[in-house]
C-alpha cells in the first residue's frame, strides 16, 4: 500500500513538474518589459536569440478562454533537431487531464502579450546568456531557472505533498516497528544460539527487500497498463527517474526503521523475552505518539489547504469576469517615445478613441491614483473609491439605480458628464460635484497638444445608484503575481461617466490612460486600421489581449486548486491507513484478553471503550496541537473538519476492531 501511495505522489509531482518545465526545456525566464520600437521587433529579437545560440525558446501562453487547463507554447526554434526529438508541434502530454498543451510557431503570435513566462532548452547556466542577448535587443528579462531537483521539489511543494508524505512515513514506520517487535522471541533464540545481531538485521532487511520486490511487481502489473491507457507512455523516460527516486527513498526509510526497530527489539533479558515479555509500554507510547502526530499534521495541512482553496476560488471568481463578454485589447505604447512624440501623437489617438467609442468598441475604466478598493476610502477625482469611466462601461456592468433598474441612456454632449453616486454616500453631493467640475476645467480637459483646448465649461448631472454594489475595475492586466495585483472590485464607488465627444478628457490624458491599460478596445483589427489612417501606428509597440496576465494567474490558480484537492484526498487516505495500523497494533496485543472478555459476556463497548476513549482523546490532543501551533481552529470550517477527523478516527476504529476481533477469535479457537 505504501508503494501505491509513493507511485501516486511521484505521478502527481511529475504532472506539476511538466507544467512548470515542459518536455525538452531546462531553463526559464520572464520578460518584464519591451523597449523595442514595435512588437514585431521584439519577436525578431527573440527569434534571432534562439537561432544565434542554437536553443529553442517557448512563450508560455495560458488560455483562459479555452479548456479549463490549456496552454500554448509559441516556439522560437533555434535547435531544429532537438525540437523534433521532443515532439515538435505535437506535444507529448504526460497528463492531458491536468494540462492540454499545444505547440505553435512564433509566427502565429498576434495579439498575445509578449511579456510573461518563457521556457527554453538552454540549461540554467546558459539562461543568463539568453537574457543578456534579449536585453541587448530591447527585451528586458530576468532568469527564473530551477535545477532539475529543485523542479521536482517545487512540484511536491505546489502539490502540498510534504504533509501527507510525512504521515505516510509515520504510518509505515509504526507498522514496520510493530512487525519487528512481534519477532522478539526469534531474535532472542538466535542470540541464545550464538547468532550476532547483524544476522537478524540482515534477515529483516532481506525480508523487507523481498516484500518491496513483490510490491514493485504488483505496481508494474498495474502501472504499465495505466500509463499506456493514460498517455501512451509519453515522457516515460522522464517519469521513471522520479518514480525510482521516490521508491528508493521509501525503501531506504524502511531499511532505517528496520535497523532501529531490530536494535530496540533485541534489548532486554533473553529469558524474560522467551517467557513472553512484549514491550507493551513502548509499543503503546509509539502508537499514541504516531496517532497524535498524524492527526496534527493532517489537521494543519487540511486547514491550510482549505484556506488556499477559499482564496484561490475567490481569485478565480474575480478573474472569471475577464472571460465574460468579448475579449478586450490593450494598446502598448512605445517606450522609446519622447515628450514631443506624445504631444504629436496624442490628438490622433484621441480621435481614434472618439471614433471607436461611437461604435461601442472602447471601454474606459480609470481608478483614482490612490485606488485601493477600501470601502471606507475617500471619494473624489483621484480618490481611492472613485473611477472615471465611459458609457460602454455602464452598458457592460450591472449598475442599478435605487429602485433596482439598470442605469442606462445617460446624457452625452460637449462639456457634459454624469456623476453616479451610491445611496451609501452620506456626504453632500453638491460639493462632490463641484470637485469634479474643478478637476475637468482646471486639469483634465486642457493640454498643449495641437488643437488642444485652452479651457472648458464642465456641466455635471448627478445620478444616485443603489447601495451595496461591487463593480469590476478591469484591473489585473499587469504582468504581476495575483497577490500583487490591485483590487479587481470596488464596493460602492463614485463613478464619473464621460464620453470622448464631451472634450473633457484631453488627448494627453487619454494617452496616459491608454498606457495604463485603462482604455481597452474590443476589435484589434479595426483599431489597427484606424491608427494607420491617422498615421500613428508606428508610435505603438502593438496590440495585446489585455487579459494575458490574467490568464497566467488563472492557470496558476487552477493548478493550486487541483493540487490542494489532491493533497486533501491523500491526507485523508493516509490518516485512515494510520488509524488501521494503530488498531492492528491494539488488537494484536490484546487478542487473548479480548477473547476471554468475549466468552465472559462483555459487550463490544465494554471490551473496547478504553481504546476508543483513548483514541478520541489522542485525536483531540492532535487537533489541539495543530490549533495551538498554527491557528488551525480559527474558523468554523476548521472546527467542523476537526470534528470530522475525530469522528472518522472513531468510526474507522470501530470497523477495524470488529474485523480484527472476528479474525483473532477464529485464530484463538483453532489454537485451543
XYZ file of C-alpha atoms in Angstrom:
672
model
C 0.000 0.000 0.000
C 2.880 2.365 0.799
C 4.319 1.730 -2.666
C 0.973 2.608 -4.192
C 0.918 5.905 -2.320
C 4.528 6.557 -3.369
C 3.614 5.968 -7.021
C 0.656 8.347 -6.752
C 2.876 11.008 -5.176
C 5.544 10.551 -7.886
C 2.890 10.785 -10.609
C 1.432 13.988 -9.201
C 4.863 15.535 -8.674
C 5.795 14.821 -12.295
C 2.495 16.267 -13.555
C 3.290 19.515 -11.764
C 6.926 19.444 -12.888
C 5.774 19.023 -16.515
C 3.595 22.099 -16.166
C 6.469 24.113 -14.700
C 9.156 22.818 -17.080
C 7.732 21.359 -20.330
C 9.488 18.445 -22.009
C 12.606 19.442 -23.909
C 13.271 22.524 -21.773
C 15.721 23.083 -18.936
C 15.580 26.772 -18.077
C 13.091 29.612 -17.851
C 12.948 33.393 -17.766
C 10.350 36.134 -17.538
C 10.070 39.060 -19.933
C 9.136 42.067 -17.822
C 9.332 44.950 -20.298
C 9.760 45.684 -24.004
C 11.967 48.582 -25.058
C 11.951 47.730 -28.758
C 10.131 50.106 -31.073
C 7.463 47.619 -32.129
C 6.124 44.234 -31.146
C 7.425 42.741 -34.390
C 10.902 43.991 -33.499
C 10.680 42.231 -30.129
C 9.573 38.983 -31.785
C 12.524 39.294 -34.154
C 14.930 39.770 -31.227
C 13.681 36.613 -29.503
C 13.832 34.624 -32.740
C 17.356 35.819 -33.526
C 18.499 34.995 -29.976
C 17.190 31.428 -30.309
C 18.913 30.911 -33.658
C 22.234 32.523 -32.749
C 22.563 30.492 -29.529
C 21.181 27.283 -31.047
C 18.430 26.881 -28.453
C 14.663 26.631 -28.518
C 12.612 29.282 -26.726
C 8.900 28.914 -25.969
C 6.461 31.644 -24.944
C 4.097 30.062 -22.399
C 0.608 31.298 -23.185
C -2.222 30.119 -20.873
C -5.663 30.091 -22.446
C -8.360 31.252 -20.065
C -10.961 31.177 -22.850
C -10.391 27.545 -23.842
C -10.367 24.330 -21.854
C -10.050 24.591 -18.059
C -6.379 23.555 -18.235
C -4.917 24.587 -21.564
C -1.824 26.395 -22.778
C 0.005 27.183 -25.991
C 3.777 27.148 -26.382
C 4.830 29.562 -29.131
C 8.101 28.135 -30.442
C 11.155 30.137 -31.463
C 13.179 27.277 -32.949
C 16.961 27.523 -32.896
C 17.691 23.818 -32.476
C 15.554 22.033 -35.067
C 16.879 18.558 -34.233
C 16.175 18.917 -30.529
C 12.769 20.433 -31.260
C 11.714 17.483 -33.435
C 13.159 14.953 -30.965
C 10.792 16.260 -28.281
C 7.658 16.021 -30.386
C 7.925 19.165 -32.480
C 4.489 20.720 -32.863
C 2.852 17.569 -31.447
C 3.455 17.900 -27.709
C 3.760 14.531 -25.873
C 1.424 15.326 -22.968
C 2.062 13.347 -19.801
C -1.416 14.003 -18.432
C -3.863 15.716 -20.760
C -6.433 15.711 -17.956
C -4.192 18.027 -15.962
C -2.898 20.181 -18.827
C -3.596 20.313 -22.555
C -0.542 21.699 -24.351
C -0.432 23.000 -27.914
C 2.767 24.000 -29.704
C 2.559 26.690 -32.377
C 5.171 28.575 -34.416
C 6.155 32.007 -33.138
C 4.752 33.441 -36.356
C 1.256 32.736 -35.009
C 1.667 35.375 -32.300
C -0.815 38.165 -32.985
C -2.372 39.937 -30.014
C -0.695 37.920 -27.259
C 1.242 39.914 -24.669
C 4.956 39.236 -25.186
C 5.604 39.893 -21.535
C 5.376 36.910 -19.236
C 6.971 33.500 -18.782
C 9.236 31.731 -21.275
C 10.931 28.324 -21.124
C 13.984 27.310 -23.087
C 16.038 24.266 -23.962
C 19.097 26.157 -22.726
C 20.437 24.809 -19.425
C 20.209 27.026 -16.371
C 23.837 28.118 -16.775
C 23.123 29.415 -20.300
C 19.869 31.215 -19.495
C 21.786 34.291 -18.324
C 23.388 34.419 -21.774
C 19.927 34.249 -23.357
C 18.696 37.050 -21.086
C 21.726 39.202 -21.945
C 21.145 38.777 -25.691
C 17.487 39.701 -25.279
C 18.289 42.813 -23.266
C 20.729 43.949 -25.946
C 17.790 43.889 -28.353
C 15.434 45.794 -26.043
C 13.629 42.834 -24.452
C 14.144 43.099 -20.691
C 14.006 39.749 -18.893
C 15.010 38.044 -15.651
C 16.126 34.445 -15.219
C 13.788 32.185 -13.238
C 15.519 28.864 -13.908
C 15.356 25.998 -11.438
C 17.594 22.942 -11.319
C 16.059 19.510 -12.104
C 15.994 18.536 -8.431
C 14.512 21.885 -7.458
C 11.798 21.483 -10.108
C 10.783 18.152 -8.548
C 10.791 19.652 -5.048
C 8.819 22.579 -6.414
C 6.270 20.113 -7.786
C 5.960 18.466 -4.371
C 5.615 21.848 -2.678
C 2.955 23.099 -5.113
C 1.091 19.853 -4.597
C 1.277 20.310 -0.818
C 2.535 16.735 -0.612
C 5.046 17.077 2.208
C 2.461 16.755 4.998
C 0.765 13.628 3.609
C 4.194 12.131 2.836
C 5.313 12.585 6.447
C 2.073 10.983 7.640
C 2.638 8.065 5.263
C 6.156 7.536 6.606
C 4.898 7.661 10.198
C 2.252 5.038 9.477
C 4.784 2.883 7.631
C 7.310 3.285 10.431
C 4.717 2.252 13.024
C 3.729 -0.825 11.010
C 7.362 -1.892 10.492
C 8.290 -1.276 14.119
C 5.365 -3.327 15.366
C 6.070 -6.150 12.893
C 9.677 -6.331 14.104
C 8.553 -6.184 17.738
C 6.442 -9.319 17.255
C 9.635 -11.255 16.387
C 11.447 -10.572 19.666
C 11.415 -14.262 20.583
C 13.073 -15.117 17.264
C 15.872 -12.640 17.933
C 16.270 -13.949 21.479
C 16.548 -17.560 20.258
C 19.117 -16.530 17.643
C 21.153 -14.741 20.290
C 20.875 -17.786 22.564
C 22.341 -19.947 19.794
C 25.254 -17.607 19.201
C 23.970 -15.564 16.247
C 25.032 -11.940 16.181
C 22.526 -9.108 15.937
C 23.721 -8.307 12.410
C 22.283 -11.631 11.257
C 18.840 -10.589 12.479
C 19.223 -7.214 10.812
C 20.287 -8.847 7.553
C 17.326 -11.216 7.671
C 14.833 -8.404 8.270
C 16.347 -6.221 5.543
C 16.195 -9.151 3.125
C 12.582 -9.788 4.089
C 11.843 -6.100 3.566
C 13.599 -6.187 0.177
C 11.617 -9.223 -0.945
C 8.398 -7.527 0.133
C 9.371 -4.415 -1.831
C 10.165 -6.591 -4.834
C 6.715 -8.159 -4.695
C 5.197 -4.701 -4.323
C 7.131 -3.427 -7.328
C 5.962 -6.395 -9.372
C 2.351 -5.628 -8.475
C 2.953 -1.941 -9.172
C 4.390 -2.813 -12.583
C 1.450 -5.061 -13.454
C -0.988 -2.295 -12.523
C 1.060 0.733 -13.591
C 2.118 -0.290 -17.099
C -1.450 -0.684 -18.438
C -2.471 2.504 -16.626
C 0.299 4.571 -18.214
C -0.425 3.077 -21.629
C -4.102 3.955 -21.357
C -3.434 7.353 -19.771
C -0.768 8.796 -22.047
C 0.648 6.096 -24.335
C 3.942 6.128 -22.369
C 4.589 9.793 -23.187
C 7.577 11.189 -21.248
C 8.189 7.775 -19.686
C 11.945 8.399 -19.628
C 11.355 11.494 -17.505
C 8.795 9.951 -15.171
C 10.710 6.757 -14.351
C 13.618 8.560 -12.594
C 11.138 10.478 -10.420
C 9.323 7.244 -9.578
C 12.621 5.441 -8.933
C 13.863 8.164 -6.572
C 10.540 8.151 -4.707
C 10.516 4.359 -4.316
C 14.206 4.301 -3.396
C 13.625 6.956 -0.755
C 10.754 4.928 0.670
C 12.900 1.773 0.663
C 15.830 3.473 2.413
C 13.486 4.935 5.014
C 12.043 1.471 5.634
C 15.525 -0.025 5.996
C 16.468 2.626 8.551
C 13.289 1.929 10.509
C 14.085 -1.805 10.390
C 17.596 -1.188 11.722
C 16.319 0.932 14.597
C 13.436 -1.438 15.353
C 15.631 -4.575 15.387
C 18.122 -2.860 17.679
C 15.330 -1.834 20.053
C 13.609 -5.241 19.914
C 16.853 -7.094 20.707
C 17.289 -5.325 24.002
C 16.277 -6.979 27.248
C 16.870 -10.200 29.117
C 16.703 -13.270 26.870
C 14.865 -15.435 29.465
C 12.312 -12.669 30.039
C 11.702 -12.281 26.313
C 11.320 -16.051 25.861
C 8.687 -16.058 28.630
C 6.553 -13.679 26.559
C 7.514 -10.127 27.631
C 6.341 -7.886 24.751
C 7.420 -4.276 25.468
C 3.790 -3.204 25.589
C 4.525 0.186 27.106
C 6.974 1.088 24.350
C 4.563 -0.046 21.652
C 1.695 1.847 23.216
C 3.701 5.048 23.523
C 4.863 4.698 19.914
C 1.317 4.151 18.650
C -0.070 7.038 20.691
C 2.682 9.388 19.553
C 2.106 8.380 15.946
C -1.637 8.982 16.219
C -1.245 12.432 17.766
C 1.419 13.445 15.249
C -0.520 12.110 12.275
C -3.692 13.935 13.202
C -1.843 17.165 13.999
C -0.120 17.130 10.602
C -3.250 16.199 8.646
C -5.312 18.787 10.520
C -2.743 21.520 9.877
C -2.347 20.671 6.186
C -6.116 20.383 5.757
C -6.706 23.783 7.333
C -4.000 25.348 5.168
C -5.364 23.654 2.048
C -8.922 24.825 2.758
C -7.661 28.368 3.294
C -5.818 28.261 -0.019
C -8.822 26.764 -1.780
C -11.057 29.563 -0.496
C -8.525 32.194 -1.511
C -7.907 30.694 -4.945
C -11.624 30.191 -5.562
C -12.264 33.844 -4.700
C -9.449 34.930 -7.012
C -10.800 32.795 -9.844
C -14.286 34.225 -9.329
C -12.795 37.681 -9.790
C -10.719 36.699 -12.800
C -13.677 34.933 -14.401
C -15.134 38.357 -15.170
C -12.469 38.734 -17.838
C -13.919 35.768 -19.732
C -17.429 37.265 -19.768
C -18.266 39.087 -22.964
C -15.931 39.839 -25.851
C -12.155 39.904 -25.295
C -10.624 43.295 -24.601
C -7.333 44.510 -26.053
C -4.726 46.937 -24.768
C -2.674 49.305 -26.912
C 1.009 49.200 -25.927
C 2.906 52.465 -26.256
C 6.482 52.501 -27.470
C 8.794 53.144 -24.523
C 11.292 54.843 -26.819
C 8.947 57.777 -27.439
C 9.711 61.269 -26.158
C 7.507 64.037 -24.785
C 7.484 65.594 -28.232
C 6.313 62.278 -29.713
C 3.481 62.103 -27.181
C 2.361 65.648 -27.925
C 2.417 64.862 -31.661
C 0.557 61.529 -31.451
C -1.970 62.215 -28.673
C -4.532 64.079 -30.853
C -4.592 61.203 -33.335
C -5.134 58.664 -30.561
C -7.879 60.804 -29.048
C -9.587 60.943 -32.444
C -9.343 57.155 -32.814
C -10.863 56.674 -29.354
C -13.707 59.060 -30.195
C -14.448 57.242 -33.467
C -14.390 53.773 -31.915
C -16.386 54.924 -28.900
C -19.190 55.957 -31.219
C -19.197 52.353 -32.495
C -19.198 50.950 -28.943
C -15.707 49.493 -29.332
C -13.911 51.289 -26.481
C -14.206 50.662 -22.752
C -12.618 53.041 -20.264
C -12.205 52.381 -16.535
C -9.680 54.605 -14.770
C -9.478 54.129 -10.983
C -8.227 57.050 -8.924
C -4.481 57.325 -8.462
C -4.831 56.301 -4.807
C -7.191 53.454 -5.666
C -7.246 50.723 -3.011
C -10.684 49.122 -3.097
C -11.184 50.037 0.570
C -14.950 50.537 1.118
C -14.191 53.289 3.662
C -11.723 55.172 1.452
C -12.177 58.741 0.277
C -14.037 59.632 -2.899
C -13.215 62.410 -5.331
C -11.387 62.922 -8.645
C -8.299 60.996 -7.508
C -9.865 59.245 -4.522
C -9.327 55.628 -3.631
C -13.005 54.791 -4.185
C -13.664 56.596 -7.443
C -13.432 55.742 -11.136
C -13.655 57.660 -14.390
C -15.483 55.516 -16.953
C -17.222 55.853 -20.294
C -20.704 54.864 -21.394
C -19.545 51.445 -22.638
C -18.545 50.591 -19.064
C -22.032 51.462 -17.828
C -23.551 49.302 -20.566
C -21.281 46.367 -19.707
C -21.518 46.492 -15.910
C -24.764 45.775 -13.986
C -25.135 49.194 -12.321
C -28.569 49.715 -10.749
C -30.483 52.780 -9.566
C -32.091 52.865 -6.070
C -35.181 51.083 -7.451
C -33.102 48.217 -8.863
C -33.412 49.284 -12.506
C -30.320 49.310 -14.765
C -28.686 52.690 -15.217
C -28.835 53.414 -18.946
C -29.133 56.244 -21.502
C -27.006 58.764 -19.667
C -26.783 62.138 -21.434
C -23.806 62.960 -23.621
C -22.587 66.081 -25.359
C -19.827 68.643 -25.242
C -18.629 69.515 -21.727
C -21.147 67.148 -20.134
C -20.506 64.360 -17.628
C -22.616 62.255 -15.283
C -21.763 61.669 -11.630
C -23.060 58.326 -10.302
C -23.203 58.474 -6.505
C -24.297 55.453 -4.413
C -27.012 55.904 -1.809
C -24.484 54.774 0.799
C -22.615 58.063 0.323
C -23.681 60.151 3.318
C -21.945 63.385 2.367
C -23.271 66.400 0.497
C -23.396 65.569 -3.206
C -23.146 69.178 -4.459
C -19.582 69.800 -3.150
C -18.544 66.466 -4.634
C -19.964 67.526 -7.992
C -18.038 70.806 -7.808
C -14.804 68.888 -7.142
C -15.214 67.138 -10.478
C -16.141 70.366 -12.252
C -12.881 71.854 -10.977
C -10.974 68.708 -11.911
C -12.122 68.832 -15.528
C -11.875 72.594 -16.007
C -8.560 73.017 -14.242
C -6.730 69.910 -15.410
C -8.378 67.119 -17.383
C -9.641 68.951 -20.450
C -6.636 71.160 -21.172
C -3.241 70.382 -22.689
C -0.658 71.822 -25.050
C -1.262 69.486 -27.992
C -2.079 70.794 -31.441
C -5.736 71.734 -31.411
C -5.973 71.114 -27.680
C -8.475 73.074 -25.612
C -7.342 76.033 -23.547
C -10.388 75.831 -21.285
C -13.781 74.168 -20.885
C -17.021 74.686 -19.023
C -17.958 71.286 -17.490
C -21.599 70.585 -16.710
C -22.377 67.615 -14.486
C -25.594 65.806 -13.631
C -25.982 63.618 -10.557
C -27.496 60.132 -10.730
C -27.978 58.189 -7.496
C -27.270 54.447 -7.595
C -28.240 51.528 -5.409
C -26.113 50.941 -2.329
C -24.150 47.738 -1.839
C -22.879 47.215 -5.397
C -19.459 45.724 -6.189
C -18.199 46.913 -9.561
C -15.404 45.486 -11.695
C -12.341 47.692 -12.180
C -10.736 45.793 -15.103
C -7.501 45.659 -13.137
C -5.137 42.685 -13.102
C -3.617 43.344 -16.523
C -0.068 43.962 -15.288
C 2.435 41.059 -15.519
C 2.443 40.615 -11.743
C 1.530 37.737 -9.391
C -2.113 37.632 -8.354
C -1.365 38.789 -4.800
C 0.369 41.922 -6.154
C -2.439 42.978 -8.468
C -4.616 45.960 -7.470
C -8.179 45.130 -6.356
C -10.458 43.944 -9.138
C -13.673 45.050 -7.459
C -14.612 48.197 -5.596
C -17.575 48.497 -3.245
C -19.982 51.372 -3.821
C -17.658 53.565 -5.886
C -18.399 57.038 -7.168
C -18.381 56.845 -10.976
C -17.802 59.711 -13.371
C -19.219 58.822 -16.783
C -17.673 60.881 -19.557
C -17.534 60.354 -23.319
C -14.792 61.305 -25.736
C -17.041 63.749 -27.588
C -17.511 65.734 -24.381
C -13.990 67.086 -24.777
C -13.458 66.867 -21.022
C -10.516 64.487 -21.302
C -7.544 65.913 -23.126
C -5.600 63.946 -25.750
C -2.553 63.665 -23.481
C -4.725 62.370 -20.631
C -6.226 59.780 -22.974
C -2.682 58.781 -23.910
C -1.844 58.408 -20.209
C -4.968 56.335 -19.525
C -4.193 54.131 -22.532
C -0.632 53.500 -21.348
C -2.023 52.318 -18.004
C -4.434 49.825 -19.632
C -7.384 51.959 -18.518
C -8.626 52.319 -22.117
C -9.399 48.964 -23.741
C -10.637 48.059 -27.216
C -12.918 45.294 -28.470
C -11.745 44.936 -32.105
C -7.954 44.873 -32.602
C -8.158 44.828 -36.400
C -10.324 47.935 -36.559
C -8.077 49.640 -34.009
C -5.010 48.821 -36.077
C -6.555 50.219 -39.260
C -7.692 53.438 -37.525
C -4.204 54.008 -36.105
C -2.758 53.591 -39.590
C -5.298 56.001 -41.068
C -4.216 58.660 -38.578
C -0.545 57.934 -39.273
C 0.362 56.965 -35.708
C 0.557 53.148 -35.875
C 4.359 53.231 -35.778
C 4.285 55.015 -32.427
C 2.871 51.959 -30.686
C 4.550 48.628 -29.969
C 1.486 46.569 -30.648
C -1.966 45.448 -29.610
C -2.226 42.749 -26.934
C -5.000 40.779 -25.322
C -5.441 42.671 -22.048
C -6.255 39.500 -20.141
C -2.986 37.677 -20.867
C -1.617 38.500 -17.415
C -4.963 37.382 -16.010
C -4.573 34.086 -17.892
C -1.291 33.419 -16.084
C -2.945 33.962 -12.712
C -5.949 31.841 -13.687
C -3.697 28.978 -14.824
C -1.751 29.113 -11.564
C -4.977 29.266 -9.542
C -6.411 26.242 -11.323
C -3.227 24.285 -10.674
C -3.371 25.254 -6.995
C -6.979 24.095 -6.712
C -6.124 20.746 -8.256
C -3.051 20.312 -6.067
C -4.914 21.221 -2.878
C -7.761 18.834 -3.693
C -5.251 16.047 -4.295
C -3.409 16.895 -1.072
C -6.650 16.739 0.909
C -7.620 13.380 -0.588
C -4.157 11.915 0.038
C -4.043 13.259 3.588
C -7.396 11.755 4.495
C -6.484 8.418 2.906
C -3.204 8.235 4.805
C -4.995 9.202 8.019
C -7.331 6.245 7.515
C -4.319 3.984 6.891
C -2.637 5.195 10.077
C -5.820 4.536 12.059
C -5.993 0.971 10.716
C -2.337 0.343 11.615
C -2.884 1.519 15.189
C -5.992 -0.655 15.534
C -3.963 -3.625 14.288
C -1.352 -2.959 16.982
C -4.045 -2.733 19.653
C -5.916 -5.862 18.579
C -2.786 -7.985 18.238
C -1.597 -7.036 21.715
C -4.990 -7.834 23.264
C -6.209 -10.790 21.245
C -6.331 -13.210 24.215
C -7.846 -10.735 26.742
C -10.418 -9.766 24.138
C -11.390 -13.424 23.658
C -11.600 -14.011 27.403
C -13.826 -10.964 27.877
C -15.989 -12.098 24.974
C -16.695 -15.539 26.414
C -17.450 -13.933 29.779
C -20.222 -11.861 28.263
C -18.600 -8.446 27.934
C -20.271 -6.232 25.353
C -18.336 -4.718 22.455
C -18.309 -1.343 24.197
C -17.263 -2.942 27.460
C -14.321 -4.670 25.794
C -13.030 -1.721 23.828
C -14.151 1.501 25.487
C -10.685 2.208 26.946
C -9.119 2.136 23.478
C -11.945 4.104 21.847
C -11.843 6.722 24.593
C -8.074 6.876 24.331
C -8.220 7.180 20.543
C -10.736 10.017 20.826
C -8.613 11.743 23.475
C -5.468 11.386 21.374
C -7.334 12.710 18.340
C -8.442 15.748 20.315
C -4.868 16.208 21.502
C -3.601 16.115 17.916
C -6.246 18.629 16.847
C -5.347 20.839 19.798
C -1.653 20.756 18.921
C -2.423 21.718 15.326
C -4.647 24.548 16.523
C -2.101 25.859 19.024
C 0.818 25.634 16.600
C -0.759 27.141 13.505
C -4.162 28.538 14.405
C -5.907 25.678 12.620
C -9.097 26.170 14.642
C -9.531 29.836 13.785
C -12.541 29.287 11.515
C -15.802 27.420 11.798
C -14.840 25.181 8.890
C -11.671 24.180 10.770
C -13.724 23.163 13.814
C -16.035 21.180 11.528
C -13.019 19.484 9.913
C -11.608 18.654 13.358
C -14.920 17.113 14.407
C -14.972 15.128 11.163
C -11.428 13.864 11.786
C -12.228 12.692 15.315
C -15.425 11.028 14.096
C -13.567 9.327 11.245
C -10.916 8.048 13.647
C -13.570 6.561 15.936
C -15.603 5.051 13.065
C -12.513 3.517 11.458
C -11.508 2.134 14.844
C -14.945 0.567 15.353
C -14.971 -1.081 11.928
C -11.353 -2.218 12.063
C -11.692 -3.614 15.600
C -14.772 -5.593 14.571
C -12.907 -7.111 11.614
C -9.713 -7.873 13.527
C -11.612 -9.247 16.514
C -13.556 -11.674 14.342
C -10.337 -12.894 12.731
C -8.434 -13.186 16.016
C -11.357 -15.012 17.605
C -11.186 -17.644 14.893
C -7.410 -17.955 15.378
C -7.757 -18.445 19.144
C -10.469 -21.097 18.702
C -8.286 -23.001 16.214
C -5.278 -22.930 18.532
C -7.267 -24.117 21.519
